[in-house]
Amino acid sequence: MCGIIGYTGNRELINILTDGLKRLEYRGYDSAGLAVVNNQQLQVFKTKGKVKALEERLHDHLQLLSTASVGIAHTRWATHGEPNEANAHPHLDNAGHFAVVHNGIIDNFAELRNRLLDQGCRFASETDSEVLAHLVAQYYDGNLLEAVASALKQVKGTFGIAVIARDLPQTIVTARRGSPIVIGVGAGETLIASDVTALAAHTDRVIYLNDDDIALVTPETIDIRSLENVPVSREIAALDWDISAAEKNGYDHFMLKEIFEQPQAVSNTIRGRLDFRTATAALSGLNLTPRELAMINRIVIAACGTSMHAGMVGEYYFEDIVGISTEVEQAAEFRYRNPIIEPHTLVLAISQSGETADTLAAVREGLNKGAVVAAICNVVGATIPRESNRGIYLHAGPEIGVASTKAFTCQVTALLLTALLFGRNRRLSQTAGLELIEEIQQIPTLIQQVLDHADKIEIIAKKYADAKDCFFIGRGNLYPAALEGALKLKEISYIHAEGYHAAELKHGPIALLDKGVPVIALANDVPGKEKILSNIQECLARKSPVIATATNNDTSVSHLVHDVITIPSCSAFVAPIPTVVALQLFSYYVAKERGCEIDQPRNLAKSVTVE
Ligand code: AGP
């Protein structure tokens, strides 16, 4: 939920820190700050607002700061304490000896804070994170790594932290539990960050810390240990990242760029994974033999938000194509409700970031109960795929916009590939497998056909940009598509939007319909269309304007409704993908018309690494 970056080396570090924060801003952006060691002193600059505000605060001090040798920085998504300068990180101990930046939640912070207050500490903020600075100061006896380890052993909760000390001009101590930390290995310099987006401009060699790893880094050394101070070795991974992929490249927003990247992104997900000879999918990352595949008798999909909606589409695939009992669980529910898991249950964790706390906990619950656990993820080396130890990477490229777009279409594609694999391992014939392969190959083209009519969708979107409330309704696997469309609209335009199964509307929600409440009805020419036409009539009878998605030239829909968003003809299996792309565009243009902050909507963060 927050972004952290640290640098130790011989280059001027202020721009490295602020540029890194800008690449991490999608993780949180309500306040920002940095601390550097300069001539044996800690110098701290903090602001409410975005990194840009911090840069303005630093502007008159750049000359003075040019001699700084080590620094840490933080962009915040508030958990404890409102977004303001006092609550911005870094936090210091009372003597100004140590500076700490923290991503995570300290569950027992009240107990620690009261104990520290009783011991005479003075607090400058309302945050949980500040207790770390005071604890480090209490334990410090000349060894910073040991002091930080001792402080962290008092903590219940999650942390990704970095600590510097005014008398250690080239040292950073960093550690993680539940919130990611990656070390960037440079030439005569070392960086640490919450994720690789902040490191890719400086190095292609990274080390992912595991939970309860702690590291002391200098420009030339990286010493990784357990919190019990036992040395551990972590491999240096190659970062195959094109930093330009994390630029807007001429688009007004990252979200629009990522919507238009979807044909290529989905092609990347598919690439190398279609086995025409045996009409199946080649998903070696699942690391399951045909016999192990055949033993799976139940699938539980655990995810959050957009990823959960993708999982809901996957449920239709696994039950309809494969015949395996499948259920989708909101990850936070799964982790706490003591789920029934047998040895032949597959727990499939879906997460774009691979760092969502609730989904990570679901992975751990599945592993603890002996399930086969696999991840579908877009960030190589993220915690969820690493701990799942098997899965499918989307290869969609970085998704910077907080509203998830290409992740959804790539996740659904990955789920369809997985259903093909399981299906051919069971009753799906070679012929049916080849037919499904053809449909999968068509997905990028279907998406492109929707994108080619973005201008028409923009015209429709502008008509409804003043709505206060809005419904999305769908049936079959277009029901999750309706949920996803509602999530997109509400999170970037701030219009109250609800996704409902079309049949559910008359069981209460229809009471809300009137001429000021538009309904987006997913009326593609797939099984169930006749039923949704009746639902459209029910909405029209309550004076709601109806915008329908409809398959090319389907006059049975266009004659009924106020506006039509055309979706290319395709099979029911893949229909959610082009349909959701159209809804992404609809939401984007509504939000743009309303002048909303599309890439970084209020109150949100890209990766929810706290409960
Ligand atoms: C999607 O637009 C949202 N930003 C959010 O629901 C997101 O999908 C959810 O937080 C899950 O994130 P993950 O896929 O990285 O686990």
XYZ file of C-alpha atoms in Angstrom, residues 111-442:
332
model
C 0.602 -1.671 23.013
C 4.071 -0.734 21.746
C 3.227 2.950 21.599
C 1.925 2.988 25.181
C 4.995 1.150 26.401
C 7.256 3.631 24.627
C 5.285 6.577 25.982
C 5.645 5.171 29.498
C 9.381 4.976 28.860
C 9.446 8.664 27.970
C 9.324 8.603 24.181
C 7.595 11.545 22.523
C 5.554 10.825 19.388
C 5.351 13.262 16.499
C 2.687 11.385 14.505
C -0.451 9.252 14.794
C 1.056 6.460 12.732
C 1.810 2.882 13.734
C 5.111 3.073 11.836
C 6.690 5.640 14.163
C 7.041 3.037 16.928
C 9.756 1.380 14.821
C 12.034 4.436 14.983
C 11.781 4.548 18.779
C 12.298 0.801 19.146
C 15.416 0.870 16.961
C 16.810 3.689 19.107
C 16.140 1.676 22.243
C 17.927 -1.436 20.960
C 20.828 0.298 19.210
C 24.197 -0.446 20.752
C 26.353 0.131 17.697
C 24.992 -2.646 15.451
C 22.154 -1.308 13.312
C 21.122 -4.676 11.831
C 20.791 -6.226 15.267
C 18.894 -3.206 16.613
C 16.405 -3.348 13.729
C 16.020 -7.124 14.128
C 15.340 -6.728 17.846
C 12.781 -4.009 17.140
C 11.024 -6.124 14.503
C 10.810 -9.108 16.815
C 8.485 -6.960 18.952
C 6.168 -6.405 15.998
C 2.983 -8.339 15.225
C 1.824 -7.512 11.726
C 3.469 -6.778 8.415
C 6.435 -4.701 7.381
C 8.630 -3.770 4.522
C 11.048 -1.270 6.018
C 14.265 0.644 5.443
C 16.325 2.293 8.172
C 19.299 4.673 8.049
C 21.395 6.176 10.860
C 23.118 9.537 10.905
C 26.476 7.990 11.935
C 26.413 5.343 9.154
C 26.830 7.376 5.963
C 26.533 4.483 3.499
C 24.362 1.910 5.240
C 20.729 0.901 4.847
C 19.107 -1.854 6.850
C 16.005 -3.308 5.239
C 13.633 -6.118 6.161
C 10.274 -7.616 5.162
C 7.353 -9.614 6.475
C 4.246 -9.597 4.296
C 5.221 -6.431 2.413
C 7.694 -6.805 -0.460
C 11.292 -5.604 -0.519
C 13.596 -6.027 -3.516
C 17.313 -5.210 -3.486
C 18.815 -3.731 -6.658
C 22.439 -4.801 -7.147
C 24.371 -2.023 -8.899
C 27.980 -1.275 -9.755
C 29.319 0.520 -6.686
C 25.796 1.227 -5.512
C 22.890 -0.644 -3.969
C 19.187 0.183 -4.012
C 16.193 -1.205 -2.161
C 12.559 -0.773 -3.162
C 9.034 -2.088 -2.705
C 9.052 -3.466 -6.227
C 11.152 -3.572 -9.350
C 9.470 -0.638 -11.087
C 11.725 1.671 -9.041
C 14.893 -0.332 -9.749
C 14.671 -1.158 -13.464
C 16.228 2.171 -14.516
C 19.357 1.398 -12.471
C 20.022 -2.326 -12.627
C 18.860 -5.613 -14.114
C 20.114 -7.653 -11.141
C 17.759 -7.958 -8.181
C 17.381 -9.949 -4.978
C 13.891 -10.638 -3.627
C 13.839 -10.806 0.155
C 11.667 -13.460 1.795
C 9.566 -12.944 4.907
C 11.702 -12.349 8.026
C 14.801 -11.648 5.950
C 16.812 -8.619 7.087
C 19.679 -7.129 5.113
C 22.412 -4.593 5.706
C 23.462 -3.036 2.409
C 26.262 -0.642 1.459
C 27.400 0.397 -2.029
C 29.637 -2.677 -2.248
C 28.086 -5.238 0.149
C 24.784 -7.005 0.757
C 24.542 -9.008 3.984
C 21.246 -10.905 4.291
C 20.271 -12.652 7.514
C 17.260 -14.041 9.350
C 15.799 -11.990 12.165
C 17.682 -14.445 14.383
C 20.869 -13.067 12.830
C 21.655 -16.255 10.888
C 23.170 -15.583 7.442
C 20.914 -16.631 4.559
C 21.717 -16.718 0.864
C 19.307 -15.332 -1.722
C 19.999 -15.655 -5.409
C 20.461 -12.675 -7.695
C 17.678 -12.765 -10.285
C 17.860 -11.207 -13.740
C 15.302 -8.490 -14.316
C 13.880 -8.830 -17.821
C 12.162 -5.489 -17.694
C 11.914 -2.778 -20.340
C 11.692 0.429 -18.329
C 9.959 2.187 -21.242
C 7.066 -0.190 -20.622
C 6.418 1.822 -17.494
C 6.033 5.081 -19.427
C 2.823 6.563 -20.875
C 4.270 6.685 -24.402
C 1.961 9.455 -25.570
C -1.255 8.297 -23.924
C -3.069 10.679 -21.578
C -3.147 8.059 -18.852
C -1.475 4.761 -18.030
C -4.944 3.238 -17.874
C -5.695 4.166 -21.498
C -2.297 2.900 -22.599
C -2.881 -0.390 -20.797
C -6.383 -0.735 -22.302
C -4.878 -0.351 -25.780
C -2.003 -2.706 -24.960
C -4.382 -5.606 -24.419
C -4.107 -7.278 -27.841
C -0.340 -7.477 -27.352
C -0.603 -8.337 -23.665
C -2.999 -11.224 -24.311
C -0.773 -12.391 -27.166
C 2.084 -12.478 -24.669
C 0.003 -14.559 -22.271
C -0.807 -17.046 -25.046
C 2.635 -17.145 -26.647
C 4.272 -20.572 -26.503
C 1.378 -22.095 -24.608
C -0.708 -23.658 -27.404
C 0.196 -27.260 -28.213
C -1.475 -27.938 -31.567
C -0.155 -31.486 -31.783
C -2.132 -32.681 -28.771
C -4.686 -29.835 -28.836
C -3.868 -28.727 -25.316
C -2.174 -25.917 -23.435
C 1.495 -26.030 -22.474
C 1.641 -24.614 -18.939
C 4.904 -25.937 -17.588
C 4.839 -23.433 -14.757
C 1.995 -25.412 -13.171
C 4.534 -28.176 -12.687
C 1.804 -30.853 -12.629
C 2.179 -34.191 -14.397
C -0.836 -35.502 -16.344
C -1.449 -37.906 -13.490
C -1.312 -35.126 -10.900
C -3.646 -33.065 -13.094
C -6.076 -35.971 -13.274
C -6.039 -36.302 -9.476
C -7.330 -32.723 -8.944
C -11.025 -33.100 -8.084
C -11.880 -29.574 -6.906
C -10.686 -26.062 -7.593
C -10.903 -23.110 -5.216
C -10.065 -19.754 -6.757
C -8.947 -17.141 -4.210
C -8.553 -13.501 -5.257
C -9.660 -9.923 -4.684
C -11.236 -7.202 -6.810
C -10.731 -7.447 -10.530
C -8.758 -10.653 -10.099
C -11.731 -12.177 -8.306
C -13.980 -11.196 -11.187
C -11.587 -12.923 -13.576
C -11.719 -15.954 -11.306
C -15.513 -15.934 -11.528
C -15.253 -16.235 -15.298
C -12.802 -19.087 -14.728
C -15.374 -20.891 -12.602
C -17.621 -21.198 -15.674
C -14.693 -22.547 -17.667
C -13.662 -25.208 -15.176
C -17.176 -26.459 -14.596
C -18.449 -26.226 -18.180
C -15.338 -27.236 -20.143
C -13.600 -29.493 -17.625
C -16.345 -30.729 -15.288
C -14.414 -29.993 -12.089
C -16.329 -28.558 -9.125
C -15.035 -24.998 -8.763
C -15.758 -22.162 -6.400
C -14.475 -18.602 -6.142
C -13.678 -17.144 -2.743
C -12.931 -13.574 -1.748
C -9.430 -14.210 -0.458
C -9.997 -12.517 2.910
C -12.987 -14.790 3.524
C -11.119 -17.906 2.482
C -8.218 -17.227 4.811
C -10.373 -16.882 7.911
C -13.321 -19.221 7.496
C -11.449 -22.505 8.047
C -12.214 -23.800 4.516
C -12.482 -27.502 3.764
C -9.418 -28.403 1.710
C -8.456 -31.927 0.643
C -5.119 -33.133 -0.806
C -6.589 -33.131 -4.333
C -7.922 -29.608 -4.089
C -6.245 -27.012 -6.286
C -6.154 -23.553 -4.702
C -5.682 -21.125 -7.565
C -4.559 -17.670 -6.376
C -5.073 -14.894 -8.911
C -3.223 -11.630 -8.368
C -1.865 -9.052 -10.808
C 0.647 -7.663 -8.321
C 1.379 -10.921 -6.544
C 1.492 -8.969 -3.271
C -2.156 -8.622 -2.178
C -2.110 -9.452 1.511
C -5.403 -11.354 1.621
C -4.571 -13.413 -1.441
C -1.119 -14.195 -0.044
C -2.758 -15.348 3.173
C -5.111 -17.554 1.159
C -2.076 -19.136 -0.505
C -0.593 -19.857 2.895
C -3.886 -21.281 4.184
C -4.067 -23.566 1.169
C -0.468 -24.685 1.628
C -1.013 -25.284 5.346
C -3.980 -27.512 4.551
C -2.064 -29.559 2.030
C -3.699 -28.256 -1.126
C -1.994 -28.036 -4.488
C -1.482 -24.264 -4.747
C -0.822 -22.337 -7.949
C -0.744 -18.640 -8.799
C -1.770 -16.640 -11.845
C 0.285 -13.461 -11.584
C 1.730 -10.603 -13.634
C 4.831 -9.767 -11.625
C 7.683 -12.230 -11.919
C 9.247 -12.957 -8.553
C 6.388 -11.496 -6.532
C 5.613 -13.083 -3.195
C 2.456 -14.978 -4.177
C 3.982 -16.885 -7.116
C 7.188 -17.467 -5.140
C 5.331 -18.967 -2.194
C 2.908 -20.887 -4.427
C 5.957 -22.278 -6.171
C 3.901 -23.045 -9.305
C 1.676 -21.090 -11.598
C 1.258 -19.019 -14.730
C 2.834 -15.642 -15.370
C 0.751 -13.318 -17.565
C 3.733 -11.551 -19.217
C 1.381 -8.585 -19.735
C 4.029 -6.001 -18.872
C 3.752 -3.575 -15.976
C 0.244 -2.440 -15.101
C 0.670 1.021 -13.580
C -2.898 2.346 -13.656
C -4.527 1.609 -10.319
C -7.650 0.401 -12.153
C -6.741 -3.022 -13.435
C -7.397 -3.565 -17.149
C -5.000 -5.771 -19.128
C -4.533 -7.956 -16.070
C -8.209 -8.957 -16.266
C -8.178 -9.946 -19.934
C -4.864 -11.770 -19.533
C -6.065 -13.540 -16.375
C -9.227 -14.748 -18.139
C -7.106 -15.910 -21.062
C -4.779 -17.763 -18.674
C -7.802 -19.386 -17.040
C -9.101 -20.498 -20.440
C -5.685 -21.992 -21.229
C -5.758 -23.794 -17.887
C -9.260 -25.117 -18.585
C -8.022 -26.371 -21.952
C -5.168 -28.212 -20.235
C -7.417 -29.768 -17.587
C -10.119 -30.484 -20.173
C -7.780 -32.362 -22.492
C -6.536 -34.246 -19.461
C -10.152 -35.412 -19.065
C -13.115 -35.614 -21.434
C -12.389 -32.749 -23.877
C -11.780 -34.347 -27.283
C -8.923 -33.507 -29.627
C -11.432 -31.843 -31.956
C -13.019 -29.790 -29.210
C -9.548 -28.885 -27.990
C -8.556 -27.571 -31.403
C -11.795 -25.579 -31.607
C -11.020 -23.992 -28.233
C -7.487 -23.213 -29.389
C -8.901 -21.382 -32.391
C -11.149 -19.338 -30.093
C -8.200 -18.495 -27.840
C -6.137 -17.409 -30.830
C -8.915 -15.022 -31.808
